[in-house]
C-alpha cells in the first residue's frame, strides 16, 4: 500500500503518462483528469500538514498528487518552461497570474474543475485546507523559479524541481495592498 492510504494503480498511471513527445498544456489537464479517476479521496491519509506525491516522471511529463491538509500558498513562481494541467479532486484552489498595471485576480476552482497554463508565465496557487489536486507538467520540471521582493526589487531564486516554493510574502503584499476606507464626507453647515 502506498503512503497515501491506498494502492495506486501504477501500470494505469504509466499508461496515462505514455507519450512519444512533450504534451501541450491542455493535454496535461486531460492527463490530470484521467489520473484523478484512480484516486479515492475518502481513503487518503489525512495526518500531518500534507504532501506532494510523485505519480510518475518520464522523458515527457511528470505528475504530482498534492494533498494539502493545511492551507498552502505556493508563492509566485515559474516552472522554467514546463506547461501544467491541474485537476481539483476535493476542496478549493485558486490560481493567480503575476500581473502589472491592473488589479490582480485569482480564479477559483473546485472539485471536478481542470485548467492549464503555458510554461512561460509567473503565477501562484493557493489551496484551502483539505484541497487535493493533481498537477501534470510537460516537459518534466527542471527547476522552479521563486519570486519575491527584496529591498523593493523583484528577485528570482532558483529552486530544485522537487522543492516546494514558499509563499512570496512581500510580493503578495505589494500586489494586494490593503483597501483604504474612503474618508467620511464632510457635512456642510
GROMACS .gro file of C-alpha atoms in nm:
model
  189
    1UNK     CA    1   0.000   0.000   0.000
    2UNK     CA    2   0.130   0.347  -0.087
    3UNK     CA    3   0.185   0.610   0.181
    4UNK     CA    4  -0.142   0.778   0.088
    5UNK     CA    5  -0.356   0.507   0.243
    6UNK     CA    6  -0.449   0.334  -0.081
    7UNK     CA    7  -0.291   0.125  -0.352
    8UNK     CA    8  -0.211   0.324  -0.664
    9UNK     CA    9  -0.257   0.153  -0.996
   10UNK     CA   10   0.097   0.225  -1.119
   11UNK     CA   11   0.051   0.039  -1.453
   12UNK     CA   12  -0.256   0.254  -1.533
   13UNK     CA   13  -0.071   0.569  -1.430
   14UNK     CA   14   0.215   0.475  -1.666
   15UNK     CA   15  -0.042   0.418  -1.943
   16UNK     CA   16  -0.191   0.765  -1.881
   17UNK     CA   17   0.158   0.917  -1.894
   18UNK     CA   18   0.256   0.737  -2.216
   19UNK     CA   19   0.359   0.978  -2.492
   20UNK     CA   20   0.625   0.995  -2.760
   21UNK     CA   21   0.656   1.374  -2.727
   22UNK     CA   22   0.608   1.658  -2.477
   23UNK     CA   23   0.242   1.733  -2.401
   24UNK     CA   24   0.056   2.056  -2.471
   25UNK     CA   25  -0.082   2.221  -2.154
   26UNK     CA   26  -0.439   2.116  -2.248
   27UNK     CA   27  -0.319   1.756  -2.275
   28UNK     CA   28  -0.161   1.788  -1.930
   29UNK     CA   29  -0.501   1.890  -1.790
   30UNK     CA   30  -0.664   1.588  -1.955
   31UNK     CA   31  -0.395   1.353  -1.816
   32UNK     CA   32  -0.451   1.506  -1.470
   33UNK     CA   33  -0.825   1.433  -1.502
   34UNK     CA   34  -0.756   1.073  -1.607
   35UNK     CA   35  -0.513   1.021  -1.317
   36UNK     CA   36  -0.769   1.167  -1.073
   37UNK     CA   37  -1.010   0.887  -1.163
   38UNK     CA   38  -0.762   0.645  -0.998
   39UNK     CA   39  -0.756   0.829  -0.663
   40UNK     CA   40  -1.010   0.765  -0.387
   41UNK     CA   41  -1.009   1.090  -0.183
   42UNK     CA   42  -1.204   0.936   0.108
   43UNK     CA   43  -0.925   0.682   0.162
   44UNK     CA   44  -0.638   0.933   0.179
   45UNK     CA   45  -0.431   0.952   0.496
   46UNK     CA   46  -0.507   1.300   0.631
   47UNK     CA   47  -0.247   1.306   0.908
   48UNK     CA   48   0.020   1.574   0.901
   49UNK     CA   49   0.026   1.900   0.705
   50UNK     CA   50   0.004   1.728   0.366
   51UNK     CA   51   0.250   1.644   0.097
   52UNK     CA   52   0.315   1.619  -0.275
   53UNK     CA   53   0.345   1.263  -0.405
   54UNK     CA   54   0.510   1.187  -0.739
   55UNK     CA   55   0.273   0.974  -0.950
   56UNK     CA   56   0.506   0.944  -1.249
   57UNK     CA   57   0.804   1.104  -1.417
   58UNK     CA   58   0.928   1.007  -1.762
   59UNK     CA   59   1.103   1.180  -2.053
   60UNK     CA   60   0.795   1.383  -2.149
   61UNK     CA   61   0.589   1.455  -1.836
   62UNK     CA   62   0.557   1.421  -1.461
   63UNK     CA   63   0.251   1.416  -1.235
   64UNK     CA   64   0.209   1.509  -0.871
   65UNK     CA   65  -0.075   1.434  -0.632
   66UNK     CA   66  -0.091   1.732  -0.394
   67UNK     CA   67  -0.251   1.669  -0.056
   68UNK     CA   68  -0.282   1.989   0.145
   69UNK     CA   69  -0.442   1.926   0.484
   70UNK     CA   70  -0.347   2.279   0.592
   71UNK     CA   71  -0.376   2.591   0.374
   72UNK     CA   72  -0.093   2.605   0.116
   73UNK     CA   73   0.027   2.913  -0.075
   74UNK     CA   74   0.290   2.834  -0.337
   75UNK     CA   75   0.410   3.192  -0.370
   76UNK     CA   76   0.477   3.341  -0.712
   77UNK     CA   77   0.682   3.101  -0.919
   78UNK     CA   78   0.755   2.971  -1.269
   79UNK     CA   79   0.817   2.620  -1.397
   80UNK     CA   80   1.119   2.708  -1.614
   81UNK     CA   81   0.930   2.641  -1.936
   82UNK     CA   82   0.714   2.344  -1.833
   83UNK     CA   83   0.342   2.375  -1.908
   84UNK     CA   84   0.097   2.243  -1.649
   85UNK     CA   85  -0.252   2.098  -1.631
   86UNK     CA   86  -0.432   2.088  -1.297
   87UNK     CA   87  -0.735   1.887  -1.182
   88UNK     CA   88  -0.909   1.952  -0.848
   89UNK     CA   89  -1.039   1.639  -0.674
   90UNK     CA   90  -1.154   1.796  -0.346
   91UNK     CA   91  -1.153   2.135  -0.182
   92UNK     CA   92  -1.080   2.468  -0.344
   93UNK     CA   93  -0.773   2.604  -0.519
   94UNK     CA   94  -0.705   2.947  -0.660
   95UNK     CA   95  -0.474   3.041  -0.944
   96UNK     CA   96  -0.337   3.392  -0.981
   97UNK     CA   97  -0.110   3.516  -1.259
   98UNK     CA   98   0.150   3.780  -1.176
   99UNK     CA   99   0.011   4.094  -1.339
  100UNK     CA  100   0.129   4.454  -1.354
  101UNK     CA  101  -0.072   4.768  -1.418
  102UNK     CA  102  -0.407   4.623  -1.312
  103UNK     CA  103  -0.564   4.461  -1.012
  104UNK     CA  104  -0.460   4.101  -0.965
  105UNK     CA  105  -0.746   3.849  -0.980
  106UNK     CA  106  -0.743   3.489  -0.867
  107UNK     CA  107  -0.950   3.228  -1.050
  108UNK     CA  108  -1.123   2.980  -0.816
  109UNK     CA  109  -1.153   2.608  -0.892
  110UNK     CA  110  -1.345   2.337  -0.711
  111UNK     CA  111  -1.399   1.961  -0.732
  112UNK     CA  112  -1.412   1.841  -1.093
  113UNK     CA  113  -1.253   2.157  -1.236
  114UNK     CA  114  -0.948   2.141  -1.460
  115UNK     CA  115  -0.733   2.418  -1.601
  116UNK     CA  116  -0.399   2.455  -1.776
  117UNK     CA  117  -0.119   2.710  -1.804
  118UNK     CA  118   0.159   2.758  -2.058
  119UNK     CA  119   0.517   2.720  -1.942
  120UNK     CA  120   0.620   3.084  -1.979
  121UNK     CA  121   0.424   3.260  -1.702
  122UNK     CA  122   0.470   3.350  -1.338
  123UNK     CA  123   0.184   3.258  -1.108
  124UNK     CA  124   0.085   3.141  -0.762
  125UNK     CA  125  -0.157   2.880  -0.633
  126UNK     CA  126  -0.345   2.898  -0.307
  127UNK     CA  127  -0.512   2.587  -0.163
  128UNK     CA  128  -0.764   2.571   0.117
  129UNK     CA  129  -0.712   2.315   0.393
  130UNK     CA  130  -0.817   1.974   0.261
  131UNK     CA  131  -0.756   2.051  -0.106
  132UNK     CA  132  -0.644   1.757  -0.321
  133UNK     CA  133  -0.515   1.833  -0.671
  134UNK     CA  134  -0.321   1.660  -0.947
  135UNK     CA  135  -0.067   1.861  -1.147
  136UNK     CA  136   0.082   1.725  -1.471
  137UNK     CA  137   0.387   1.909  -1.608
  138UNK     CA  138   0.540   1.875  -1.952
  139UNK     CA  139   0.826   1.860  -2.006
  140UNK     CA  140   0.922   1.750  -1.653
  141UNK     CA  141   1.023   2.044  -1.436
  142UNK     CA  142   1.399   2.118  -1.449
  143UNK     CA  143   1.383   2.392  -1.184
  144UNK     CA  144   1.132   2.621  -1.013
  145UNK     CA  145   1.185   2.995  -1.013
  146UNK     CA  146   1.052   3.155  -0.694
  147UNK     CA  147   0.976   3.531  -0.695
  148UNK     CA  148   0.963   3.780  -0.412
  149UNK     CA  149   1.063   4.136  -0.336
  150UNK     CA  150   1.398   4.204  -0.173
  151UNK     CA  151   1.480   4.566  -0.096
  152UNK     CA  152   1.186   4.666  -0.322
  153UNK     CA  153   1.328   4.479  -0.622
  154UNK     CA  154   1.178   4.170  -0.780
  155UNK     CA  155   1.414   3.876  -0.738
  156UNK     CA  156   1.406   3.523  -0.875
  157UNK     CA  157   1.553   3.241  -0.669
  158UNK     CA  158   1.602   2.908  -0.842
  159UNK     CA  159   1.479   2.602  -0.653
  160UNK     CA  160   1.524   2.236  -0.735
  161UNK     CA  161   1.247   2.064  -0.932
  162UNK     CA  162   1.120   1.875  -0.624
  163UNK     CA  163   1.145   2.167  -0.378
  164UNK     CA  164   0.816   2.330  -0.275
  165UNK     CA  165   0.809   2.702  -0.342
  166UNK     CA  166   0.736   2.911  -0.031
  167UNK     CA  167   0.488   3.198  -0.005
  168UNK     CA  168   0.602   3.531  -0.152
  169UNK     CA  169   0.500   3.749   0.144
  170UNK     CA  170   0.644   4.084   0.032
  171UNK     CA  171   0.538   4.046  -0.333
  172UNK     CA  172   0.189   3.931  -0.232
  173UNK     CA  173   0.152   4.237  -0.007
  174UNK     CA  174   0.266   4.467  -0.289
  175UNK     CA  175   0.023   4.301  -0.532
  176UNK     CA  176  -0.267   4.318  -0.283
  177UNK     CA  177  -0.243   4.650  -0.100
  178UNK     CA  178  -0.494   4.695   0.182
  179UNK     CA  179  -0.813   4.865   0.074
  180UNK     CA  180  -0.833   5.213   0.220
  181UNK     CA  181  -1.170   5.307   0.355
  182UNK     CA  182  -1.295   5.627   0.196
  183UNK     CA  183  -1.288   5.923   0.425
  184UNK     CA  184  -1.628   6.020   0.557
  185UNK     CA  185  -1.782   6.302   0.356
  186UNK     CA  186  -1.758   6.644   0.511
  187UNK     CA  187  -2.100   6.775   0.607
  188UNK     CA  188  -2.176   7.133   0.527
  189UNK     CA  189  -2.345   7.353   0.783
   0.00000   0.00000   0.00000
